[in-house]
Structure formats: structure tokens, C-alpha cells
PDB file of C-alpha atoms in Angstrom:
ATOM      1  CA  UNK E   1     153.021  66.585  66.489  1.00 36.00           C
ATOM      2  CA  UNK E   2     155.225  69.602  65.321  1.00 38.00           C
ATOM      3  CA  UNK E   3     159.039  69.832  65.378  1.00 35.00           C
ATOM      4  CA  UNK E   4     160.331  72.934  67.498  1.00 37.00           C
ATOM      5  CA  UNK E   5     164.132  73.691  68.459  1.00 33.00           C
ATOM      6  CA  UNK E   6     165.030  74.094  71.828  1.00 34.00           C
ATOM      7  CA  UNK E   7     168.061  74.363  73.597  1.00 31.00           C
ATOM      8  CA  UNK E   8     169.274  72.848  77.189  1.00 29.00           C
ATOM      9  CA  UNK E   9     165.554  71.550  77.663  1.00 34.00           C
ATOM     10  CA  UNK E  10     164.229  67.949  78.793  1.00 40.00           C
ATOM     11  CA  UNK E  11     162.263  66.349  75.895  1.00 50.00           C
ATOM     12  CA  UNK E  12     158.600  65.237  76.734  1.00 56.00           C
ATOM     13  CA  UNK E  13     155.096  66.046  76.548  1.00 66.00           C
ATOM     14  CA  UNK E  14     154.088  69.691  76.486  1.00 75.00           C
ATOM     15  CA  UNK E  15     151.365  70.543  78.950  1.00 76.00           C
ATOM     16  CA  UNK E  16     148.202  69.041  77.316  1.00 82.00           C
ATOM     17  CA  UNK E  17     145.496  71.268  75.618  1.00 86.00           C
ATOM     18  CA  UNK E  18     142.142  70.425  76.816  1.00 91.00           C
ATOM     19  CA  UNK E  19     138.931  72.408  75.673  1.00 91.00           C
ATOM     20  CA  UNK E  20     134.912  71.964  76.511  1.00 92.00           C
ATOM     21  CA  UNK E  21     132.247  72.622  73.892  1.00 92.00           C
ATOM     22  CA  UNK E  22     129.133  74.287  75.498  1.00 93.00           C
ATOM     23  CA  UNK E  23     127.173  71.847  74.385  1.00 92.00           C
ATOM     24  CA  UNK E  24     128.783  69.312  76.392  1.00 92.00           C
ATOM     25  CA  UNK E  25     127.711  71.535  79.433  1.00 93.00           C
ATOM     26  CA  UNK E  26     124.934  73.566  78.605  1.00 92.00           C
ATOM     27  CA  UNK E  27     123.922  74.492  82.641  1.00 91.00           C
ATOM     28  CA  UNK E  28     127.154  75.966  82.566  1.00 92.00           C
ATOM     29  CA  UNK E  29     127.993  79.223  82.242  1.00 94.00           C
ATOM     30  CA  UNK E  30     131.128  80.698  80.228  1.00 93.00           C
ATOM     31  CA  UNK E  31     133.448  81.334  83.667  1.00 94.00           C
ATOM     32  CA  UNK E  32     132.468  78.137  85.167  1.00 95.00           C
ATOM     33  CA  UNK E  33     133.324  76.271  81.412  1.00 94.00           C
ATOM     34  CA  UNK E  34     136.460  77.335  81.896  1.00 94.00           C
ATOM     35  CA  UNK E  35     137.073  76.737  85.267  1.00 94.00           C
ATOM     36  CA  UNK E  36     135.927  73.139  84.532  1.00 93.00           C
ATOM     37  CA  UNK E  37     138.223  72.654  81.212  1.00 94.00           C
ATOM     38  CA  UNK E  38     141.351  73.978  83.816  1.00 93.00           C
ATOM     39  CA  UNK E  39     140.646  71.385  86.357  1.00 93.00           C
ATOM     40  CA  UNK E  40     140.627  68.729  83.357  1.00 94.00           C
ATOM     41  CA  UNK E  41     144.115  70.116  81.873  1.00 93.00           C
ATOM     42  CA  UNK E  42     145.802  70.617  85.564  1.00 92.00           C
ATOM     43  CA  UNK E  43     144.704  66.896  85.952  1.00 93.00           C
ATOM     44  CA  UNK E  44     146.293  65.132  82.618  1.00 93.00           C
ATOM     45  CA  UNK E  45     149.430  67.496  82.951  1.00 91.00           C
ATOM     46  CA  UNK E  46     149.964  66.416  86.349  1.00 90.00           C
ATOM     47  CA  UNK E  47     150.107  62.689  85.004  1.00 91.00           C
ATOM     48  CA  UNK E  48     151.122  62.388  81.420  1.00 90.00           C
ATOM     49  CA  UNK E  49     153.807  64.918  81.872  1.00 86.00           C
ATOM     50  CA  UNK E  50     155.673  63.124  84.687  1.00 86.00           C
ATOM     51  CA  UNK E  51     159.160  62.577  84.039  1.00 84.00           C
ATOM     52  CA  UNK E  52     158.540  58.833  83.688  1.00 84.00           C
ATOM     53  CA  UNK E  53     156.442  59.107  81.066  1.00 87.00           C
ATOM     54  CA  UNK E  54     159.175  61.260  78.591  1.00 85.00           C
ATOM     55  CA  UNK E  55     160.241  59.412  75.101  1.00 86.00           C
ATOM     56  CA  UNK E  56     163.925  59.572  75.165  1.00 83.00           C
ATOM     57  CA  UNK E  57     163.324  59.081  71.370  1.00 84.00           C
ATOM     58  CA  UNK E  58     162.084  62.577  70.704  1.00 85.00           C
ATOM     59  CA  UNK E  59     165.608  63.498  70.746  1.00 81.00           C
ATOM     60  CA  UNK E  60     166.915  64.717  67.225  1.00 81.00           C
ATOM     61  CA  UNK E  61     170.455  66.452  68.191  1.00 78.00           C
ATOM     62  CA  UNK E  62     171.171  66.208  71.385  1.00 77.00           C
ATOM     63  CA  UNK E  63     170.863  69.782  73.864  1.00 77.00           C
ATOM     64  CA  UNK E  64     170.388  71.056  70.092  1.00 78.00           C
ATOM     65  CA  UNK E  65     166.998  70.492  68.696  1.00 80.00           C
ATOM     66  CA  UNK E  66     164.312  67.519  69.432  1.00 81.00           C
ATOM     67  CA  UNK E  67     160.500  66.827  68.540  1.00 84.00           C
ATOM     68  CA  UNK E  68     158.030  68.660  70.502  1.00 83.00           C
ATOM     69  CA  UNK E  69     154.894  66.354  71.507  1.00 84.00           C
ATOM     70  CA  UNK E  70     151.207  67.995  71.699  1.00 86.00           C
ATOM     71  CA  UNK E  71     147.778  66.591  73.355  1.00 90.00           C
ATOM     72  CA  UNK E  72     145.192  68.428  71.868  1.00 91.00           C
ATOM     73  CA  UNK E  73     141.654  66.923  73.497  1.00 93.00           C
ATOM     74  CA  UNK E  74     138.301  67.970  73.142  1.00 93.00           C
ATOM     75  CA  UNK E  75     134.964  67.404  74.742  1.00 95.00           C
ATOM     76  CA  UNK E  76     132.249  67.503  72.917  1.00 94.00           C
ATOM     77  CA  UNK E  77     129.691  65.420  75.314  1.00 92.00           C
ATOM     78  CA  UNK E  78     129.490  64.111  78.810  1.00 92.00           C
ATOM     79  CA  UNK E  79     127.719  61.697  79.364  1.00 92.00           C
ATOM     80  CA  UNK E  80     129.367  60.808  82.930  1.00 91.00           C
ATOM     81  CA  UNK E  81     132.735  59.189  83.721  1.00 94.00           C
ATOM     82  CA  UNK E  82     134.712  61.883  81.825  1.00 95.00           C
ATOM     83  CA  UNK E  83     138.050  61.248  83.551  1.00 96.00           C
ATOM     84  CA  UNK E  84     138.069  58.062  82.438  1.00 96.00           C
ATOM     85  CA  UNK E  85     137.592  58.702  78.668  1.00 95.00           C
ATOM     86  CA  UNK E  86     139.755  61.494  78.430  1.00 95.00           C
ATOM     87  CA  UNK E  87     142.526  59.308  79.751  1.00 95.00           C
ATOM     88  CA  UNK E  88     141.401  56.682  76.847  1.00 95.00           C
ATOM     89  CA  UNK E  89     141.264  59.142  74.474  1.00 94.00           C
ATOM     90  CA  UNK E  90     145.090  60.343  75.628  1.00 93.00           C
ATOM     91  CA  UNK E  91     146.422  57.066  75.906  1.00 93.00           C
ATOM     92  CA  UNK E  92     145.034  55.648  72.158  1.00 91.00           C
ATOM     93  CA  UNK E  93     146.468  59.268  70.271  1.00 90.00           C
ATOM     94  CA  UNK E  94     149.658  58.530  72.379  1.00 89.00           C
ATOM     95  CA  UNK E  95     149.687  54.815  71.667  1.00 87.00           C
ATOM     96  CA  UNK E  96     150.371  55.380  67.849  1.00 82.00           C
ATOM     97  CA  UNK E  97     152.176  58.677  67.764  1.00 84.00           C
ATOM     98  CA  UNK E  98     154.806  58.235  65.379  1.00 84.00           C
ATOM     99  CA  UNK E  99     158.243  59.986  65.518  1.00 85.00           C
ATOM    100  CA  UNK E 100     159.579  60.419  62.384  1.00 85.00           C
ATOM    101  CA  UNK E 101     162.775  59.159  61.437  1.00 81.00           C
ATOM    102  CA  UNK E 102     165.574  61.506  60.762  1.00 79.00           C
ATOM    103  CA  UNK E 103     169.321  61.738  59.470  1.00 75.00           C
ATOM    104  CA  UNK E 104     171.694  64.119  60.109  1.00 73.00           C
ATOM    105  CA  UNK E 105     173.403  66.140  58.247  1.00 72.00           C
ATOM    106  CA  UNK E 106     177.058  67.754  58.619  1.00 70.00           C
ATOM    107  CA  UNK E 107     178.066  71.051  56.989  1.00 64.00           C
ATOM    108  CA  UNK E 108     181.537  70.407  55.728  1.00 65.00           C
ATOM    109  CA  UNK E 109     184.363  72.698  54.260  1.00 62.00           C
ATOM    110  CA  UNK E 110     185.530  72.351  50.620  1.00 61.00           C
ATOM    111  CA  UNK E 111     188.753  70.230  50.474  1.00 58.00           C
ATOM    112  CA  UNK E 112     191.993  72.183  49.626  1.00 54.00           C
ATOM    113  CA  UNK E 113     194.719  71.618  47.068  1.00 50.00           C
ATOM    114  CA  UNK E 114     196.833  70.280  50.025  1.00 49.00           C
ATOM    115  CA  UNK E 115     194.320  67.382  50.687  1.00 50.00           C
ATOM    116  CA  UNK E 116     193.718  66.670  54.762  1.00 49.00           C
ATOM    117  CA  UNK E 117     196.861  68.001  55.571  1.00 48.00           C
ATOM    118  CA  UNK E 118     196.981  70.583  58.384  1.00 46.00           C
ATOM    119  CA  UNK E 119     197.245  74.106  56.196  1.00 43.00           C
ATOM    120  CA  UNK E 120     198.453  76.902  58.713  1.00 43.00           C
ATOM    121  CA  UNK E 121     197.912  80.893  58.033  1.00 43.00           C
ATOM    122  CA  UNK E 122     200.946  82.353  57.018  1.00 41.00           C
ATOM    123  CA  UNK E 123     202.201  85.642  57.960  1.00 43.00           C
ATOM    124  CA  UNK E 124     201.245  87.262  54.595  1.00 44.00           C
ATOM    125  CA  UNK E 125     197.378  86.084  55.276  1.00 45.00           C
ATOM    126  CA  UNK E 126     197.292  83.257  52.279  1.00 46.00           C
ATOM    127  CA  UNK E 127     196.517  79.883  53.153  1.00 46.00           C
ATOM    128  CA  UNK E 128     193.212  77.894  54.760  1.00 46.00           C
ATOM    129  CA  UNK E 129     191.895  78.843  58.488  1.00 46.00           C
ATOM    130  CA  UNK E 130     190.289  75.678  58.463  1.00 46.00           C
ATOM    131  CA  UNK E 131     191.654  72.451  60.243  1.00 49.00           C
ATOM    132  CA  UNK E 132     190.942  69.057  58.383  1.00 47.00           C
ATOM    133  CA  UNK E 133     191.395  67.026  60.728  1.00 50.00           C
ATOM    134  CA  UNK E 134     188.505  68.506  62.728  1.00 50.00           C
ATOM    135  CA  UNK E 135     185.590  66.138  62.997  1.00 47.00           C
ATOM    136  CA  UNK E 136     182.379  68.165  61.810  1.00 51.00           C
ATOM    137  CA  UNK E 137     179.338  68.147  63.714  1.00 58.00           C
ATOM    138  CA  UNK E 138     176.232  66.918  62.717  1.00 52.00           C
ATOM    139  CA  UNK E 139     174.540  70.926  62.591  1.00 66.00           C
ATOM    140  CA  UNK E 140     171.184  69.813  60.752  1.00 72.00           C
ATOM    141  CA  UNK E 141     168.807  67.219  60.077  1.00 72.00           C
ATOM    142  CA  UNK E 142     166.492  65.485  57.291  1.00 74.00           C
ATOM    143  CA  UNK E 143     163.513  63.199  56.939  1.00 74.00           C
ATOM    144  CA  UNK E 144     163.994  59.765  55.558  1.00 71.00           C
ATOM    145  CA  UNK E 145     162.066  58.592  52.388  1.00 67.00           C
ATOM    146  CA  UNK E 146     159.886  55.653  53.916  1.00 63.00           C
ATOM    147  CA  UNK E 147     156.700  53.939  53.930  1.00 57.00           C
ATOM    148  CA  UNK E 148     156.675  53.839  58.007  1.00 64.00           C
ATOM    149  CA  UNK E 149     155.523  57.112  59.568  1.00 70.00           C
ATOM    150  CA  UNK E 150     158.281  56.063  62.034  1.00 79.00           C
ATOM    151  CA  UNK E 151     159.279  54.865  65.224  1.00 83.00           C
ATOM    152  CA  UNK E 152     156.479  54.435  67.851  1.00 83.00           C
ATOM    153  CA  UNK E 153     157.275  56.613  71.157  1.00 85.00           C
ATOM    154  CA  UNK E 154     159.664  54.825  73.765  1.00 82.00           C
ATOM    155  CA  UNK E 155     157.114  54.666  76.356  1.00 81.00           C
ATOM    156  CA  UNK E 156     153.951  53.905  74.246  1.00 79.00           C
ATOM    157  CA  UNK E 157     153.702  50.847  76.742  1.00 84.00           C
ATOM    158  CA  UNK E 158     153.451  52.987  79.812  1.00 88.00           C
ATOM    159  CA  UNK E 159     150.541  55.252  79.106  1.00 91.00           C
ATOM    160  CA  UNK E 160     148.377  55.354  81.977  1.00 94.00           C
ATOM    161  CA  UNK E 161     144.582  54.089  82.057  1.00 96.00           C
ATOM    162  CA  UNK E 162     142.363  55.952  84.813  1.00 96.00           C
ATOM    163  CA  UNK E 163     138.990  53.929  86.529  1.00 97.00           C
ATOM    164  CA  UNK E 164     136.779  56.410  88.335  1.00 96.00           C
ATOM    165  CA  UNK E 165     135.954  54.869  92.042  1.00 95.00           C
ATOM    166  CA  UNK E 166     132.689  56.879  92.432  1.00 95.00           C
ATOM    167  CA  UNK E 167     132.577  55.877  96.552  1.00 92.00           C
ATOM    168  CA  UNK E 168     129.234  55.242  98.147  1.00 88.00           C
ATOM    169  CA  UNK E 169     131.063  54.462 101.825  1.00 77.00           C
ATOM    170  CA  UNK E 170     134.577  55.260 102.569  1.00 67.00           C
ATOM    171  CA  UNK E 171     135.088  53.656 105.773  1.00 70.00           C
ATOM    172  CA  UNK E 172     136.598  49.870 106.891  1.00 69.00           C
ATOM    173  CA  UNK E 173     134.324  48.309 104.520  1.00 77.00           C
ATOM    174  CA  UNK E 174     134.485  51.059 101.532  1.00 83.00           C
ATOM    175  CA  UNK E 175     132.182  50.215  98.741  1.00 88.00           C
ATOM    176  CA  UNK E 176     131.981  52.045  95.288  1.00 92.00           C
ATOM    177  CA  UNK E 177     130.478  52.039  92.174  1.00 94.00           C
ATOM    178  CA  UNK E 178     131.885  52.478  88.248  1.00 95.00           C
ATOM    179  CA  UNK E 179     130.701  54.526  85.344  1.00 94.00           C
ATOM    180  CA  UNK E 180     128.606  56.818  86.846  1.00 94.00           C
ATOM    181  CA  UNK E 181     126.154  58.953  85.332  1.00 94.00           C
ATOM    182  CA  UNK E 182     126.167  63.248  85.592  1.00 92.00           C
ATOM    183  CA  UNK E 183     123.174  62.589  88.319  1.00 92.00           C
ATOM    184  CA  UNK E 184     125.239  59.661  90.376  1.00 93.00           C
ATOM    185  CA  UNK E 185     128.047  61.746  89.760  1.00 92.00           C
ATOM    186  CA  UNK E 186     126.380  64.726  91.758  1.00 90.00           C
ATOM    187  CA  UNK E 187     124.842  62.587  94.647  1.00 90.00           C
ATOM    188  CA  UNK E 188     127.794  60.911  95.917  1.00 90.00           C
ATOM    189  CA  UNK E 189     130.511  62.651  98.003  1.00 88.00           C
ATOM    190  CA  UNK E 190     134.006  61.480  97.259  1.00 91.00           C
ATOM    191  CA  UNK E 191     135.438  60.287  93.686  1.00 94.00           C
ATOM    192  CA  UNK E 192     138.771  58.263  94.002  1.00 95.00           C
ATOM    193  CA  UNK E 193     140.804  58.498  90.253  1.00 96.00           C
ATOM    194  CA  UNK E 194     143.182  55.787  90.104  1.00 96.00           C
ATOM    195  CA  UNK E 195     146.221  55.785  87.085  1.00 96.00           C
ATOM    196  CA  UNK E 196     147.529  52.584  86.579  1.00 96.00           C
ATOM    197  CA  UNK E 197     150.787  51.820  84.175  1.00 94.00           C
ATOM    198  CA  UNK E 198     150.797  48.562  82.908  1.00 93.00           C
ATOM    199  CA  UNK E 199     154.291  47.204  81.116  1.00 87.00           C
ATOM    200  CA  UNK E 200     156.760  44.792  80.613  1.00 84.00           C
ATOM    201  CA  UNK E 201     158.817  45.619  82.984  1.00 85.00           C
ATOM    202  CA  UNK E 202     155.408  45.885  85.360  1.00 89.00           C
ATOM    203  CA  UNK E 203     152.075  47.660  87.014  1.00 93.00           C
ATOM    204  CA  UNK E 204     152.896  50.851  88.436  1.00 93.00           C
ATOM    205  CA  UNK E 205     150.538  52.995  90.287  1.00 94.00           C
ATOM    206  CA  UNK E 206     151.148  56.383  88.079  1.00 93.00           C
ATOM    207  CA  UNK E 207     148.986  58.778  90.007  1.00 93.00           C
ATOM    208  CA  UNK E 208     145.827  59.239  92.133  1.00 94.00           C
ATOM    209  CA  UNK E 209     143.317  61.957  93.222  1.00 93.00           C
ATOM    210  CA  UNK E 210     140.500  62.132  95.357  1.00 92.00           C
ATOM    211  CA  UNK E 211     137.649  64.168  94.322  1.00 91.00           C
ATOM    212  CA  UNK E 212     134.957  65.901  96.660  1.00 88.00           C
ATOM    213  CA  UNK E 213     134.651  66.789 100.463  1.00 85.00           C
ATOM    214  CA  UNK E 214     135.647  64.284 102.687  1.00 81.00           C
ATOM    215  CA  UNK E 215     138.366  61.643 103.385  1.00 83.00           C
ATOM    216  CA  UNK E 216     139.002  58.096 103.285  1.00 86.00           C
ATOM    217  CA  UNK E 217     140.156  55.862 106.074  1.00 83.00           C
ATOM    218  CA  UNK E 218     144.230  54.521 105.332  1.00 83.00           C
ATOM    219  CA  UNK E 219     142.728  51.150 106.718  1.00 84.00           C
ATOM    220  CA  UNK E 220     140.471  51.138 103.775  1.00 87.00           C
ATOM    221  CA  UNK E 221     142.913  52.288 100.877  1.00 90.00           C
ATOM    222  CA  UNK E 222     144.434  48.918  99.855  1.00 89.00           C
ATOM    223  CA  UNK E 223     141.062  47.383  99.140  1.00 90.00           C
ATOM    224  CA  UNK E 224     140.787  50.573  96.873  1.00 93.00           C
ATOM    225  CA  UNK E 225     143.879  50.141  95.112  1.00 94.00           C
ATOM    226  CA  UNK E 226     143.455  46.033  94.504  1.00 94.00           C
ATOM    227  CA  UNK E 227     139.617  46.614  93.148  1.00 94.00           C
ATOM    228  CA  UNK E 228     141.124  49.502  90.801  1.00 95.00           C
ATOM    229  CA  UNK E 229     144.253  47.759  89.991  1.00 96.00           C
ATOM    230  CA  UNK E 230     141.617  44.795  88.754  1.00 96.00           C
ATOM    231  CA  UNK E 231     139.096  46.600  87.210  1.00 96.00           C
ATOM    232  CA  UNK E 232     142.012  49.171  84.643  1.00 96.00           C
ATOM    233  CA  UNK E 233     143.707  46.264  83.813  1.00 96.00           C
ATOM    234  CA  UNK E 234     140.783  44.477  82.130  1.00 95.00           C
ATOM    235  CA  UNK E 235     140.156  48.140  80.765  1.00 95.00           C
ATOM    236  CA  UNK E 236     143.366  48.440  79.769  1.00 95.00           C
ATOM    237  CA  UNK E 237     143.785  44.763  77.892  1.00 94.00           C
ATOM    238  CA  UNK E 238     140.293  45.546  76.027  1.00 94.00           C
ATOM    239  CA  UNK E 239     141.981  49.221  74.612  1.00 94.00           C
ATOM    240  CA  UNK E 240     145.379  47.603  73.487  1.00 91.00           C
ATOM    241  CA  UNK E 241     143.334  44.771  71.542  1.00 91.00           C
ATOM    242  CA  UNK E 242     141.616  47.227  69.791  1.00 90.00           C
ATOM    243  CA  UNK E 243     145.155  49.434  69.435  1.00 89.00           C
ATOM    244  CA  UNK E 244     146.634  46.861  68.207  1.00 87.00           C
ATOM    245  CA  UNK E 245     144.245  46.015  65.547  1.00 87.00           C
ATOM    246  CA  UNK E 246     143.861  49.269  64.379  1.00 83.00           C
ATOM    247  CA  UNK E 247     147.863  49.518  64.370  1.00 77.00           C
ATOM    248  CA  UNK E 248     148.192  46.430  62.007  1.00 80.00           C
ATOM    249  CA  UNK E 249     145.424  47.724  59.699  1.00 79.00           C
ATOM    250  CA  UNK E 250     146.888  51.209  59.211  1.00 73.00           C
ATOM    251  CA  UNK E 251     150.447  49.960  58.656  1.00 69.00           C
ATOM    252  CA  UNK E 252     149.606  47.637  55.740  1.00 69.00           C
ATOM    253  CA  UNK E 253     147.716  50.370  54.075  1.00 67.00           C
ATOM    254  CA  UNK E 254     150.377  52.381  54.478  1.00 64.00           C
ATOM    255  CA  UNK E 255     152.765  50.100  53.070  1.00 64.00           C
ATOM    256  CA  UNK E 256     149.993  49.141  50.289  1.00 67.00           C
ATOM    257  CA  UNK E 257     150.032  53.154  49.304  1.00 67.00           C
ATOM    258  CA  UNK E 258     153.615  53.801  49.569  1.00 60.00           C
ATOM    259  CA  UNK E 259     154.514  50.956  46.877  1.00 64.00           C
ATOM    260  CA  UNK E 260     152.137  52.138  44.298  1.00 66.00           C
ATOM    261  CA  UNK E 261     154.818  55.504  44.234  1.00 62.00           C
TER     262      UNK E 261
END
């Protein structure tokens, strides 16, 4: 994550970075590797950079400066199901993202002789331009000295979790599959990507896209959208276990190493 100013702009996720290593896709060429890694990107902007989904928390002056977030991902394999892990992968780096805590810091003018009283020019040029009873501006900011890294983003809780419906039949009675392979991935004709939320405040359908030539019956769509609702949030109570206990772990290390200073 990398601090950048900008001015009159809405604080959030930039568009993620997404790249493919060859090897990952060796059948492919150059162009078509590419073409692939777009599709990818166009598919987690479209989601994670949603309005919904922007910390209010990156905010370090208001309209004046604020933290910029980046989503670097890389894939290095593929061994089917890719939409799925890259989601994963996005949601655990997002998860524990850290915004550091600030202060601010005012710029203020050196008292004069006359103390805060209100010093006017005077005809001749002498005396102080500056009004005391002004109330300065926070103009700049500084990191705090802590152990913490900082404050976890606002909406760690709503990062979405993606389940791949890889569908064998799409009519009345649909029926689908999960965790398909690169072959089942090529024989079947329609992928349906569901992106659930899942908060406090409750589950939220984030996005969805369906994948290959064809179409699905509306008849058959809330069967769809129970079986993935059931299936990412088992997915996504498995990840936050693990999040969590890889949270608690870092933190008192951190704590640990910051003492010994």
C-alpha cells in the first residue's frame, strides 16, 4: 500500500493489477496471455472496486490527501477454478491490510510581542499581516510511533468470496458441479460466478457473471443463488478461521518485537 495525494477524489481501491506467468498457460500464446490476464483484471475491478466496498478510513485530510490502496495478484499456476482463488487470494491480502495511523500537523505563525491580539497593518507598512485569532489548518501529516501496523480497513468484513457454478444443465432442474478442472472447465458450456458479502450487518449478493455461450432459464436462477449462497459461506467461514489465526499470531509477534526497542 503506498500513500499518494489527491485532490477532490473518492478514496478506494485502485483498479487491481493482475498478471499471468507463461508457465501457468503454456498453450497460450503471448496475445492470447494477455487477453486472458484483461478478462481476469476487468473481472476483480468490476467487484472489489464498487463503491460499497471503499474504506472511509483511507482518508488522511479530507478533499486534501488520503491513502491509495493497490491489488497486485499474480498467477503463477492453474490448476482449474481460478476465479475462485484469485478472489481468496484478494480477499485474505485485503483482510489484513493495515492503514497506518497518522497525526496531523498544523503550520503555525510565530507569536508577536502583542500576544493574540488582533495586530492591524498600519499605513507606514510596520506591524503583523497575520490574524491570531485565525484557527490554522491541519496542512500536513505524520506517522505515529507504535507497535500496531494500524487500523484494519473499514470494510475488511465485506470482502467478497466467489464459488464457480461450472453448469452441466441450465434449465428447470439446473444442476452444476464445483472445482472444476482445465479439461471440465473446457467441456461444459456455461460458468455461473457468484460474489457473496458476508457481514454483520448481513449476506449481500456483491456481483455475478455468467461465463460461456448460452443462457439460463429466470425459473431456474434462485436454486442457483441458494446452492451458491450455501456453498461461499462455508468457504467463506473456513478462510476467516484461518484469517483470524494468522491475524492473532502476527500481532503478538509484532508486539513481542516492538518491546524489545
Amino acid at each position: 500500500m503506498c500513500w499518494r495525494e489527491r485532490v477532490w477524489m473518492v478514496e478506494g481501491l485502485c483498479p487491481p493489477f493482475l498478471a499471468s506467468s507463461p508457465a501457468a498457460y503454456p498453450h497460450l500464446s503471448s496475445t492470447a496471455l494477455d487477453d486472458l490476464s484483461y478478462d481476469m483484471t476487468i473481472i476483480l475491478n468490476q467487484c472489489l472496486s464498487h463503491p460499497s466496498l471503499h474504506p472511509k478510513n483511507l482518508t488522511i485530510s479530507p478533499r486534501r490527501k488520503s491513502w491509495s490502496l493497490n491489488l497486485d495478484i499474480m498467477v503463477l499456476s492453474d490448476s482449474g477454478n481460478v476465479y475462485d482463488a484469485l478472489f481468496l487470494a484478494a480477499r485474505s491480502a485485503l483482510w489484513d491490510a493495515k492503514v497506518p495511523k497518522t497525526r496531523s500537523v498544523q503550520y503555525q505563525p510565530k507569536s508577536n510581542i502583542l500576544g493574540d491580539q488582533d495586530v492591524e497593518m498600519s499605513a507606514d507598512g510596520s506591524g503583523s499581516i497575520f490574524n491570531t485569532r485565525e484557527v490554522a489548518k491541519a496542512a500536513d501529516f505524520e506517522l505515529a510511533d507504535y507497535w500496531d501496523e494500524g487500523e484494519p480497513l473499514e470494510v475488511n468484513q465485506e470482502w467478497p468470496v466467489c464459488v464457480t457454478l461450472n453448469l452441466v444443465s441450465a434449465k428447470l432442474l439446473p444442476t452444476y458441479f464445483l472445482d472444476a478442472t482445465p479439461h471440465e472447465e473446457a467441456s461444459i458450456p456455461l460458468r455461473l460466478l457468484l460474489l457473496f458479502s458476508f457481514s454483520p450487518s448481513g449476506t449481500r449478493l456483491q456481483s455475478m457473471r455468467l461465463m460461456g455461450d448460452g443462457e439460463i432459464q429466470l425459473e431456474s436462477m434462485t436454486q442457483l443463488l441458494e446452492g451458491g449462497e450455501n456453498h461461499a459461506r462455508k468457504l467463506f467461514e473456513a478462510l476467516e478461521k484461518k484469517l483470524e489465526e494468522e491475524d492473532l499470531r502476527r500481532n503478538q509477534k509484532a508486539q513481542a518485537k516492538f518491546d524489545l526497542r
